[in-house]
Amino acid sequence: PTTPQIWLSLNKGKNMTRRVQSFLWKSIHKGHKIGHFWKYTGLADTHMLCAQCRVPTESLDHILFEGSASGQDTIWEFAKQIWTTIGLSWPRPHMGLILGTNLVSVYTPDRKKELTGHSRLLRIILSESAYLIWLVGCKWRVGDEHDPHKFPKKETIEDRWLFILNKRLHYDRILTDRKSYGEKALNAKLVERTWALLFKTELSSGDYPLDWITNLGVLVSIGRARRPPGRNRQPSRMTQLSGHHPSRHLVPNPPRVSHCLLP
């Protein structure tokens, strides 16, 4: 796709928060204060390079996919674990995929039908992961003054990622209320198709009522469940999400992630 198509896609649908949209908009227009931005400011010696990896010119690509100070390896691995629990292969993240997130779609094997719930969930996971990597990197470099003793712990990053995903789920459920939001309300069926993918076990066992999306009295969350002691304890929710659950199954003909960014 062309740059204008990618730029226009930022306002397509209701998959991204305003902050994520702003982050991607600046990414497309090279508006972040990193790397070459500092070249002629008199601060190039300290601000232009990656403070941890010592890469001469820090770039967004380096921060999102290579750097060791942004938690990117932990976040992408955790995002992969979440996505693959629904039985699909994980697309390797790269800059084109992130900038064109809203153009990525998931289709049935014959490519005749888009699976809108799968597509929306993937767009949310990709965009929120990239933005979290940016935030973690900024906090370490600016807030913690790139102190090597203040690297965020893996579990802390994972907890923060789960908090963000749960917040998106919570807001999606709230925004289905047509009485409050009218024409701006989210389509409840689309929201259900998006998040039901992560709750197959609960839905099939009847743990959640049929109106679990719109009924805010039902507590729904994604995350680690504290495991009780004993040999007969049930696998934790985190174990299920990481794909090591004995009852996990793959669909016979799993849909395919479209790696080309369709206009």
XYZ file of C-alpha atoms in Angstrom, residues 33-39 47-49 57-59:
13
model
C 12.357 12.636 19.000
C 14.862 9.862 18.433
C 17.991 9.281 16.378
C 18.492 11.860 13.623
C 16.193 14.336 15.380
C 19.104 15.166 17.708
C 21.796 15.402 15.037
C 20.722 11.523 22.617
C 21.308 10.239 19.100
C 22.558 6.776 20.014
C 21.754 6.201 15.484
C 18.700 5.000 17.361
C 15.675 4.342 15.159
